[in-house]
mmCIF file of C-alpha atoms in Angstrom:
data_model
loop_
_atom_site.group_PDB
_atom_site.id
_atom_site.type_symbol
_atom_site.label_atom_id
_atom_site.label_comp_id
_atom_site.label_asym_id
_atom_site.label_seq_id
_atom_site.Cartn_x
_atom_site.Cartn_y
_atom_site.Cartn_z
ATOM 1 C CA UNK A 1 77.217 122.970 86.486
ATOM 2 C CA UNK A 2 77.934 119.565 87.745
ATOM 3 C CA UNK A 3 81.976 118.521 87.631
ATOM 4 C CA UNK A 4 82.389 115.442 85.965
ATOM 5 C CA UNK A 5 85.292 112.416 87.181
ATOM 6 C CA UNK A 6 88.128 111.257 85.063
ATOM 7 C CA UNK A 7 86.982 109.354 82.115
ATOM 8 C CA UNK A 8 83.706 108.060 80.856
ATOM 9 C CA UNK A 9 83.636 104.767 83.281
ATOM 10 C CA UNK A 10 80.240 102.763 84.564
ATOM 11 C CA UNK A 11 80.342 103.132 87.994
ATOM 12 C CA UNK A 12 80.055 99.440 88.213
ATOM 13 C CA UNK A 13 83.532 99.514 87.064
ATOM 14 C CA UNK A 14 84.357 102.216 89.143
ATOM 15 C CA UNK A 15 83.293 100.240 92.722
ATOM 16 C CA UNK A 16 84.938 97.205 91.123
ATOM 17 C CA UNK A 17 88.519 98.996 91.101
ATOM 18 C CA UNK A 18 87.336 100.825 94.571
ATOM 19 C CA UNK A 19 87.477 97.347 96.407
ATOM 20 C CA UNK A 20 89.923 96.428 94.952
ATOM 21 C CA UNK A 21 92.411 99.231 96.309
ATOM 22 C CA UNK A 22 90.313 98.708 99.874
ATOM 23 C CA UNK A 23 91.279 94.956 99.501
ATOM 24 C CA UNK A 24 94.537 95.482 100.947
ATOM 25 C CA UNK A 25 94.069 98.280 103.196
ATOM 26 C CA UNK A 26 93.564 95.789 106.549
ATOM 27 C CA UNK A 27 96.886 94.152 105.102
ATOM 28 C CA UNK A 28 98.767 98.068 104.844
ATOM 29 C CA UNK A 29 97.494 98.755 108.741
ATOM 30 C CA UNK A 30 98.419 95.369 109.864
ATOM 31 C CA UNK A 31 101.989 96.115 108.391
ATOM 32 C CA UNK A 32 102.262 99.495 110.193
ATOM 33 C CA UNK A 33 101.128 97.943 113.483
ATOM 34 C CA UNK A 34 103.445 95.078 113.293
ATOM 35 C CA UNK A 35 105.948 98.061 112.403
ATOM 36 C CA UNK A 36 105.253 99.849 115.914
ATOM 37 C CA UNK A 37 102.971 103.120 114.321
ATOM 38 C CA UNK A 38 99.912 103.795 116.221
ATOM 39 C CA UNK A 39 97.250 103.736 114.206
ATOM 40 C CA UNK A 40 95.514 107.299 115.167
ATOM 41 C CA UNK A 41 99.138 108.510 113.657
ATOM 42 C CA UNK A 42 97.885 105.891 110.811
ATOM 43 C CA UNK A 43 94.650 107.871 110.200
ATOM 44 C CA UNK A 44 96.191 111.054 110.013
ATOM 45 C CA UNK A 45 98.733 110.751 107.931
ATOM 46 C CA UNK A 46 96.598 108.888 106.052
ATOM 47 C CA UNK A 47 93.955 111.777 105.395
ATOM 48 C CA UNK A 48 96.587 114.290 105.358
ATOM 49 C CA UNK A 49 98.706 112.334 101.891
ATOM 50 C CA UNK A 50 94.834 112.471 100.631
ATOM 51 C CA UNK A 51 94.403 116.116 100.923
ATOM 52 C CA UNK A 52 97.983 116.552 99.292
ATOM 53 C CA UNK A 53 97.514 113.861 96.741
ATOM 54 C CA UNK A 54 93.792 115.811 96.061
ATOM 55 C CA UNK A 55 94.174 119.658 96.226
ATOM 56 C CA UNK A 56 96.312 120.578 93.560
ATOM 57 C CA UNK A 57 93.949 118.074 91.002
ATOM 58 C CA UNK A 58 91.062 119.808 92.309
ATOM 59 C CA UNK A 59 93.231 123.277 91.944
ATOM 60 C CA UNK A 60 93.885 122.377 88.297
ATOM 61 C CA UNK A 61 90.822 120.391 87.165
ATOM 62 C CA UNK A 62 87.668 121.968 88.558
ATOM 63 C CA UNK A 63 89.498 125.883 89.018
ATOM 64 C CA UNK A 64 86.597 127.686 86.514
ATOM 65 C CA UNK A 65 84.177 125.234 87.403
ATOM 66 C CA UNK A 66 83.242 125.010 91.245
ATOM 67 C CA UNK A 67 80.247 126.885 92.802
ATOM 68 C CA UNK A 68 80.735 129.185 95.574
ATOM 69 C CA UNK A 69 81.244 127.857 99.135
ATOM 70 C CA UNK A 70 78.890 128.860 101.112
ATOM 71 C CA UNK A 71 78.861 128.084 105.302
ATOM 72 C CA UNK A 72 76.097 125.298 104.705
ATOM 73 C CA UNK A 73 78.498 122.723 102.525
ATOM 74 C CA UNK A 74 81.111 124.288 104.628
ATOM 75 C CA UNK A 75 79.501 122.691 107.408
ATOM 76 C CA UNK A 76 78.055 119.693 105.380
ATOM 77 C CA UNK A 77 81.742 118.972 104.385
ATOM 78 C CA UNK A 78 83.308 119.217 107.974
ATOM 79 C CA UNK A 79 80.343 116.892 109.316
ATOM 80 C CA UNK A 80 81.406 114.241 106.203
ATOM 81 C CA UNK A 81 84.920 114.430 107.625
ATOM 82 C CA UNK A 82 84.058 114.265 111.082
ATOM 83 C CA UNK A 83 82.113 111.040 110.408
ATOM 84 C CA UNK A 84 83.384 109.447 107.429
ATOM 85 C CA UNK A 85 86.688 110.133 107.739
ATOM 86 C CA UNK A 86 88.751 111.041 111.381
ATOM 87 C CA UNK A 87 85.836 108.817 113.472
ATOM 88 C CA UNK A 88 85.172 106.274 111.177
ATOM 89 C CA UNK A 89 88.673 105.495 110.605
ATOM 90 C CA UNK A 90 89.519 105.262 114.378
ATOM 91 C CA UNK A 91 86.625 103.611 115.373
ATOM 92 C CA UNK A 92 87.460 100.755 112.673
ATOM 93 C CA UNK A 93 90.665 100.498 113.980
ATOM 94 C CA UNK A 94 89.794 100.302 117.302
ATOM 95 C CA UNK A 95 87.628 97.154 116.078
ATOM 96 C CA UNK A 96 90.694 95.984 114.003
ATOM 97 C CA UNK A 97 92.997 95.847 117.169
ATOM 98 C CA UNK A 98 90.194 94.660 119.653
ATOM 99 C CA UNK A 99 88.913 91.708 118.067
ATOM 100 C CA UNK A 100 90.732 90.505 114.884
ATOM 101 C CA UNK A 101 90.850 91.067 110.659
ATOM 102 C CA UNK A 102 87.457 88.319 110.265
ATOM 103 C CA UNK A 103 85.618 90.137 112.800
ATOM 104 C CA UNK A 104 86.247 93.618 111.953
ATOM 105 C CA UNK A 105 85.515 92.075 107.600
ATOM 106 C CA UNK A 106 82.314 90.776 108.953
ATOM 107 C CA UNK A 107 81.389 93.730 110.563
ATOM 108 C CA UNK A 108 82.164 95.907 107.409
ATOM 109 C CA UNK A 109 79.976 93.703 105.657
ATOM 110 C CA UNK A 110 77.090 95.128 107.828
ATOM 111 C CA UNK A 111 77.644 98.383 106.269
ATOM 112 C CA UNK A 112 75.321 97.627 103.096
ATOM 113 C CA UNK A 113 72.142 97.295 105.507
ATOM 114 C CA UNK A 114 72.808 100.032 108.048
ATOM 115 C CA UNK A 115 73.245 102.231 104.839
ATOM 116 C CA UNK A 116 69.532 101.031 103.630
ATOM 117 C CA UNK A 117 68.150 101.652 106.951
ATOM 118 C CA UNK A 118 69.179 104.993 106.907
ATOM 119 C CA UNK A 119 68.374 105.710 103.818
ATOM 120 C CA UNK A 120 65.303 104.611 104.540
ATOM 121 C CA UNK A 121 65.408 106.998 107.182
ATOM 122 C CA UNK A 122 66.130 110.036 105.274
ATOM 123 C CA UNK A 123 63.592 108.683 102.504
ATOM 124 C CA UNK A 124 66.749 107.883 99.342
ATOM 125 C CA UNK A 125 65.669 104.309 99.538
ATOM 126 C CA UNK A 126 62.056 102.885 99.225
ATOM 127 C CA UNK A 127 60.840 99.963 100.601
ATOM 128 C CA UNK A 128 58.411 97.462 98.684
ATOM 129 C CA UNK A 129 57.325 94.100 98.546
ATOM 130 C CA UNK A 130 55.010 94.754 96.126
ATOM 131 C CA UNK A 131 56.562 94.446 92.711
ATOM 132 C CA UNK A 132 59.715 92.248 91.756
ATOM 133 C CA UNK A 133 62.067 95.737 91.946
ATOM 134 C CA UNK A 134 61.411 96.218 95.651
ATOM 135 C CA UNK A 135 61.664 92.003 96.180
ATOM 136 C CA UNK A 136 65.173 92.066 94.142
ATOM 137 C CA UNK A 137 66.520 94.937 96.402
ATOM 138 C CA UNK A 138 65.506 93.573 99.251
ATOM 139 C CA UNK A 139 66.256 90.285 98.765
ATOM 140 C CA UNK A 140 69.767 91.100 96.931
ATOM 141 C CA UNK A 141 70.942 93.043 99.674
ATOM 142 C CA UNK A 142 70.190 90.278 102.230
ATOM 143 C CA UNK A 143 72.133 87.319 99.971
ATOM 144 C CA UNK A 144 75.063 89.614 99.586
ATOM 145 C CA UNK A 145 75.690 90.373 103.522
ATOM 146 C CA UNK A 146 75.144 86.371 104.113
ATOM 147 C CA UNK A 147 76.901 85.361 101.873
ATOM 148 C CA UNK A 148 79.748 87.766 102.776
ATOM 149 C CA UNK A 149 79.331 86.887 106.509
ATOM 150 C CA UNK A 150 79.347 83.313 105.544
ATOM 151 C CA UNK A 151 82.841 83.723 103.649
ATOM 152 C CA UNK A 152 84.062 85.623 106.605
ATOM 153 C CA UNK A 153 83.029 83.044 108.982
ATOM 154 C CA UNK A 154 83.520 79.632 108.095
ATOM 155 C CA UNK A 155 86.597 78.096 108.734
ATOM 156 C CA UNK A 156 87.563 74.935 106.089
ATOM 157 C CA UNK A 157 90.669 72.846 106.707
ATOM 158 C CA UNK A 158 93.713 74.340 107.046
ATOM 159 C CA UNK A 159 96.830 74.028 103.951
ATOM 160 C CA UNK A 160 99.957 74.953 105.001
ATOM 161 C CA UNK A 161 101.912 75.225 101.982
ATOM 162 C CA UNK A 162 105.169 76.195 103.158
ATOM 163 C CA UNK A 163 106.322 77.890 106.446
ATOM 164 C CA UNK A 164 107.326 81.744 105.944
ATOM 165 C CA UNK A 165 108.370 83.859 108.671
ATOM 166 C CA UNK A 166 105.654 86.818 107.662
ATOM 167 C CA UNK A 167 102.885 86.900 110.587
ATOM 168 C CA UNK A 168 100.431 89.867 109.878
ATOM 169 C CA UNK A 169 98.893 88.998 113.481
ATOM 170 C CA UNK A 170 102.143 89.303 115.549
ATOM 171 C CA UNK A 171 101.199 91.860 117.614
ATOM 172 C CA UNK A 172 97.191 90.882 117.553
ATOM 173 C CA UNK A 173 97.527 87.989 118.656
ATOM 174 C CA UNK A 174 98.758 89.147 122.452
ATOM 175 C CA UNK A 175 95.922 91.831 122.153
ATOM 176 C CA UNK A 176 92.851 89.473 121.044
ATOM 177 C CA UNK A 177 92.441 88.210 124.872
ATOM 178 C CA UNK A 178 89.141 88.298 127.022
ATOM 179 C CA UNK A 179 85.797 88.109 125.873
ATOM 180 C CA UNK A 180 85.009 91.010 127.549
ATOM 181 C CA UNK A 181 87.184 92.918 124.490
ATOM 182 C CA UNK A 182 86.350 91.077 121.607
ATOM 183 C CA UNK A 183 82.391 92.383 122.845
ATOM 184 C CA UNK A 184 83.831 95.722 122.747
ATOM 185 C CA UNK A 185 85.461 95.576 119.731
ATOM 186 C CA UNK A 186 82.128 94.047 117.672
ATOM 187 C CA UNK A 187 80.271 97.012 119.584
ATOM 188 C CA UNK A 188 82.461 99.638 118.188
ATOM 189 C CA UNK A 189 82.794 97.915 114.632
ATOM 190 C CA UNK A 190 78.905 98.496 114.505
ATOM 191 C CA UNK A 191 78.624 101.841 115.333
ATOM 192 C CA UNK A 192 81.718 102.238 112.957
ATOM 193 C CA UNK A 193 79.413 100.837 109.978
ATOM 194 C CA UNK A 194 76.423 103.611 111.131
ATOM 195 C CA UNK A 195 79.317 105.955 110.801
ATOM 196 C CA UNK A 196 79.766 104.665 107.137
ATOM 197 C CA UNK A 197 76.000 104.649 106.424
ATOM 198 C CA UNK A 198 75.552 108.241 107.475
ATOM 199 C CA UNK A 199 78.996 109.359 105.292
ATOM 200 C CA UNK A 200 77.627 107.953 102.169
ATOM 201 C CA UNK A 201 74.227 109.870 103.040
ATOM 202 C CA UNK A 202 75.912 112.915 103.893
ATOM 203 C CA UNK A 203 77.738 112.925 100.579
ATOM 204 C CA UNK A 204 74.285 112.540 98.343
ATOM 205 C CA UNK A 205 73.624 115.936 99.804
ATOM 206 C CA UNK A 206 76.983 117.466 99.280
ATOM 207 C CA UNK A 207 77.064 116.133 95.705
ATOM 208 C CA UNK A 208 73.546 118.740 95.065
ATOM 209 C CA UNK A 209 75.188 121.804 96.917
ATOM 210 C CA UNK A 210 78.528 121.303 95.738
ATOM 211 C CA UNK A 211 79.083 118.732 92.603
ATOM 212 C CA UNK A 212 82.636 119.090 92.375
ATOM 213 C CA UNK A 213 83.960 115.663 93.291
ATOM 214 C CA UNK A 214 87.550 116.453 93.671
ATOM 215 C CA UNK A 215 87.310 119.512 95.651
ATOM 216 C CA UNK A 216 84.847 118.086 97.810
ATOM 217 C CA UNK A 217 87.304 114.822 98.877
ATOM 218 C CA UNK A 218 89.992 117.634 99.196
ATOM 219 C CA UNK A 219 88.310 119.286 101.924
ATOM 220 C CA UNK A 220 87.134 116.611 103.133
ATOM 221 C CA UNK A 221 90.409 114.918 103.661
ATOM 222 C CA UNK A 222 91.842 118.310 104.721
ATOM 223 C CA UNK A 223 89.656 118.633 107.204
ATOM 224 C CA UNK A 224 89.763 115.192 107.931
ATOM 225 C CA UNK A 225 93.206 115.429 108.721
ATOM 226 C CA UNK A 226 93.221 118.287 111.327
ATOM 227 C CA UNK A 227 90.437 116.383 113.274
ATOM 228 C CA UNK A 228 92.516 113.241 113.014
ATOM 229 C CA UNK A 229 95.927 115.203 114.484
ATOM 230 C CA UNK A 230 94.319 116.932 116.495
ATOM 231 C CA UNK A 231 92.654 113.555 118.284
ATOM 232 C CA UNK A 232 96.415 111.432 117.629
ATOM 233 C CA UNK A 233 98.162 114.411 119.567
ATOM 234 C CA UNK A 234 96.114 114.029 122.525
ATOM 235 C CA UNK A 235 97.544 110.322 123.010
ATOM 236 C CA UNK A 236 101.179 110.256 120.805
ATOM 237 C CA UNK A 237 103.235 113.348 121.372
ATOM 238 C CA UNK A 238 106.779 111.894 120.701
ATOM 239 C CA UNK A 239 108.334 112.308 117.308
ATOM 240 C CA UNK A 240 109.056 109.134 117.413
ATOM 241 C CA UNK A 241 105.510 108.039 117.073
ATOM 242 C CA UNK A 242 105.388 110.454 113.991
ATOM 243 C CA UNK A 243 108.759 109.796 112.127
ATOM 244 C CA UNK A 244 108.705 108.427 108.426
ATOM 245 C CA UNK A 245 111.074 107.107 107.010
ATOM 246 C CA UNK A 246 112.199 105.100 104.028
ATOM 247 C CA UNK A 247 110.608 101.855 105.203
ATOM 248 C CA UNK A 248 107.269 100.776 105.221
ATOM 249 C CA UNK A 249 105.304 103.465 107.404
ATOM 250 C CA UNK A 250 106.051 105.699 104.350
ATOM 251 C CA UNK A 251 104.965 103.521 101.575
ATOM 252 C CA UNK A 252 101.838 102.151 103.755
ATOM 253 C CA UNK A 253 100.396 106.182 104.340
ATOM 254 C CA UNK A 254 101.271 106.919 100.528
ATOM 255 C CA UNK A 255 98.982 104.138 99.666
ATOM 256 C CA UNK A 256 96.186 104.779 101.747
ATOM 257 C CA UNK A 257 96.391 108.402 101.137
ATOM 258 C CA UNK A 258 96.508 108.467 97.252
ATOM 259 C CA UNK A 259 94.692 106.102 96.727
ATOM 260 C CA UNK A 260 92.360 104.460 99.576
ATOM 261 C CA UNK A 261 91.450 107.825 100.716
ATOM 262 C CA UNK A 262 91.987 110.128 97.400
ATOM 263 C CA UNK A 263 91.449 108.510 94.596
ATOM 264 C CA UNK A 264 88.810 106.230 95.908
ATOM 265 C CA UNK A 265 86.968 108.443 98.195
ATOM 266 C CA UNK A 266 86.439 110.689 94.907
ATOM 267 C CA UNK A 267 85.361 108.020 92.677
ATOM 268 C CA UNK A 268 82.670 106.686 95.358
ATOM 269 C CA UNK A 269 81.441 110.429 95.428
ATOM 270 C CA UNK A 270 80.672 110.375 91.715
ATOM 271 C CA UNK A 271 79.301 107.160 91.904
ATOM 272 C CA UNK A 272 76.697 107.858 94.995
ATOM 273 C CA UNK A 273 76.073 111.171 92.445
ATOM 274 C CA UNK A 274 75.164 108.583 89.609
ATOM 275 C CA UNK A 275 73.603 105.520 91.491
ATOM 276 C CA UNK A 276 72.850 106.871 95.438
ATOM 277 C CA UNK A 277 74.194 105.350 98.214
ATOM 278 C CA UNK A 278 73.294 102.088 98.714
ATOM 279 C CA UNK A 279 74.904 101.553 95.142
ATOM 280 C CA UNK A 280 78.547 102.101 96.162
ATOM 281 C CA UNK A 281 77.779 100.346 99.402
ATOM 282 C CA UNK A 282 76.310 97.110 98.281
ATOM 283 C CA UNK A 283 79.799 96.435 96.925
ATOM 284 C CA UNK A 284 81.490 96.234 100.108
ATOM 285 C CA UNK A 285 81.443 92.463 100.155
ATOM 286 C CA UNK A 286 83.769 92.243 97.093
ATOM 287 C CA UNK A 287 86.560 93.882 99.137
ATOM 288 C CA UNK A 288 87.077 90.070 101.040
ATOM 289 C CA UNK A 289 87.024 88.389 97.348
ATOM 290 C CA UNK A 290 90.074 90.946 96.677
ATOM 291 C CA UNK A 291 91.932 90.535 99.658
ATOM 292 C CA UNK A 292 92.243 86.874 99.678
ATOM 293 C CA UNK A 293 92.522 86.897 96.105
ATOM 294 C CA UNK A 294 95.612 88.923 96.109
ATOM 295 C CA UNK A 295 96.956 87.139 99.338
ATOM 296 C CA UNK A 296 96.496 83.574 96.495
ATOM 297 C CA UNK A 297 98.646 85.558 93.752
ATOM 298 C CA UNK A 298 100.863 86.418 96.003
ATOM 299 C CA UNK A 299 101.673 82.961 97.315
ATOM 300 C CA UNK A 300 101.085 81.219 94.189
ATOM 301 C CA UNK A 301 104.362 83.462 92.658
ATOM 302 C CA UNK A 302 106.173 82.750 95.516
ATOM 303 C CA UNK A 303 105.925 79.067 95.824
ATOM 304 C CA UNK A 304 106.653 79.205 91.854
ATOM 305 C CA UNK A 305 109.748 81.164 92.246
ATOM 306 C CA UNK A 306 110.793 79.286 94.893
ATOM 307 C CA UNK A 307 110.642 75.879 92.710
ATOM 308 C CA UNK A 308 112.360 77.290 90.337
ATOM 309 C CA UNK A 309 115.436 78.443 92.456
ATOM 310 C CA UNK A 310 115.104 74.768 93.516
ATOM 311 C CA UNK A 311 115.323 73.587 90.173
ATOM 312 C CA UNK A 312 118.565 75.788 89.342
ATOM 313 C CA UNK A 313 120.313 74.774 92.343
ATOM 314 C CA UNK A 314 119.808 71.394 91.595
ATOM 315 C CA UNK A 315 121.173 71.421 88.046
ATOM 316 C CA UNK A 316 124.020 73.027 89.346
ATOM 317 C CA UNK A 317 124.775 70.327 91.677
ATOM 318 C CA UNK A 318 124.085 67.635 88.980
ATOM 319 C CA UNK A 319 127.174 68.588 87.456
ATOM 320 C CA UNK A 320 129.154 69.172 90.060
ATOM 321 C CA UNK A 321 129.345 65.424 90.241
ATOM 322 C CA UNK A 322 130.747 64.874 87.026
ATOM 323 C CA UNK A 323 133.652 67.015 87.310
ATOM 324 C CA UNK A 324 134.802 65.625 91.223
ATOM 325 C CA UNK A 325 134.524 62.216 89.364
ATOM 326 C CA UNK A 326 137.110 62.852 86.952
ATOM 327 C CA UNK A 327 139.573 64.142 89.491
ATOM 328 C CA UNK A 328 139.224 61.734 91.767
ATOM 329 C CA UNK A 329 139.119 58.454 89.251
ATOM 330 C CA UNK A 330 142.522 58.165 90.085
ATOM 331 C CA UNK A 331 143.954 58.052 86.421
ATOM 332 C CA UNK A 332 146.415 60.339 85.920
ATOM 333 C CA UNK A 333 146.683 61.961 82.334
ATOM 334 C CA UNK A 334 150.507 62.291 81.634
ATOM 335 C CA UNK A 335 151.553 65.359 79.796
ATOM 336 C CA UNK A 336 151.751 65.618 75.932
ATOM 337 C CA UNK A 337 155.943 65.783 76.253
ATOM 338 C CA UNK A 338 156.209 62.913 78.428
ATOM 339 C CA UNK A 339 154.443 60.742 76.296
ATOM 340 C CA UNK A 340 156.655 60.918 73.441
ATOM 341 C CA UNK A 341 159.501 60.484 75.620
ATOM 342 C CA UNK A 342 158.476 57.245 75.888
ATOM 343 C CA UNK A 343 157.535 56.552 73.040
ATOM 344 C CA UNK A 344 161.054 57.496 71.533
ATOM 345 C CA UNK A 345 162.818 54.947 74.193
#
């Protein structure tokens, strides 16, 4: 019997709030980076507060309803997490730190037709040019990825607003050098995105074996994790490099492991169960739209709070000038007892 997800949502809605959480995950690693944390420490820590955030809900929620185990979605589920999760991670921030935030969004963009081509490949997806179904697929898919790569691309003039000291690209901007890299880096972004097409393939067929969403993620993150430590221990084997503390390393893996990696990883498993693949990834696009979107908010509350601490300080000085002018008008107010003096003489 097939496990259901949380709540009786469309999975439109579902991929809506998805991207929406993945809209600020290139913000979260660019604070960690800036903060000195490698990112394979990133990734593991990352799929390792998924697989905590995950178990006990799968534990609780799906205990008298999943099917057995068995060593072929044992397998299955090791080879999502090998790809999906500890390589694709890396590879994408590899990408990230090679070339720069728009290149490595472009490339992510891509994901939508490397997903069709494979499942093309493994015969989920048809293609037809024959009735106006097979036309709108085709033809939808392509508009979305240009239009994405066009929003990612062009560059419009420049409005500096006001100056802040907050530079997400400190440290990116020594490391984007030689063309030579930025090649490498748009290489490795692309075979990140066939990493992503063949995760969101290999999950249609874990979702028939085993259609328990929550314990699938689970295990997947689990073993996810172990990969990614494993791989992050070859290269950073000081404690420094894996210290958390109460600063922003902590609060960045919290978010990306509840909910980048658990929460959302589980609700685009139900939703490739409802709608297939190419479904969940067609809405990759939408995670640039939510990025800059919250990046607007953002500064539009700050500007506005700024103004008005602006607008306090200069009431407060507007009367300020009232009271120096009345001790410094230079007449003197005599007291009450002096004045009837003289008025008795």
């Amino acid at each position: 019997m097939a496990c259901t997800c949380p709540g009786r949502v469309h999975p439109g809605i579902a991929m809506i709030f998805v991207q929406i959480v993945f809209g600020g995950i290139n913000i979260v690693y660019k604070l960690v980076i800036n903060d000195g944390m490698s990112m394979r420490v990133a990734v593991a820590y990352r799929l390792l507060f998924g697989a905590a955030f995950l178990c006990p809900i799968a534990l609780i929620v799906e205990r008298n309803k999943r099917p057995k185990l068995t060593w072929v979605v044992f397998i299955q589920i090791f080879l999502v997490a090998l790809v999906g999760g500890s390589i694709y991670h890396n590879l994408y921030l590899a990408s990230l730190n090679l070339t720069s935030m728009t290149f490595a969004a472009a490339m992510y963009n891509l994901s939508p037709a490397f997903t069709y081509i494979v499942a093309l490949f493994f015969r989920m997806e048809t293609f037809s040019l024959d009735n106006a179904r097979g036309i709108a697929k085709v033809a939808g898919t392509a508009i979305c990825i240009g239009g994405a790569m066009l929003l990612t691309f062009y560059k419009g003039t420049d409005i500096n607003i006001w100056h802040t000291k907050i530079n997400l690209l400190k440290h990116h901007q020594n490391t984007v050098g030689s063309t030579k890299q930025q090649v490498m880096g748009m290489a490795i972004a692309l075979i990140a995105c066939v990493f992503y097409a063949f995760w969101v393939i290999l999950q249609a067929k874990i979702n028939k074996n085993y259609p328990c969403f929550y314990s699938s993620t689970a295990l997947m993150s689990l073993m996810g994790s172990i990969q990614a430590i494993i791989y992050a221990l070859c290269f950073d084997r000081k404690w420094s490099d894996w210290k958390l503390g109460w600063n922003i390393r902590l609060i960045s893996v919290i978010y990306l492991g509840t909910l980048a990696s658990g929460l959302n990883i589980t609700l685009m498993a139900w939703c490739i169960a409802k709608r297939g693949p190419l479904f969940v990834a067609i809405y990759n696009p939408l995670m640039l739209l939510y990025a800059g979107g919250v990046l607007i908010i953002a500064g539009l509350y700050t500007v506005l709070w700024g103004k008005s601490k602006n607008s306090r300080n200069k009431n407060q000085l507007a009367v300020l000038p009232n009271n120096s002018d009345q001790e410094s008008s230079g007449v003197a107010v005599s007291p009450r007892s002096n004045v009837n003096k003289d008025s008795a003489v």
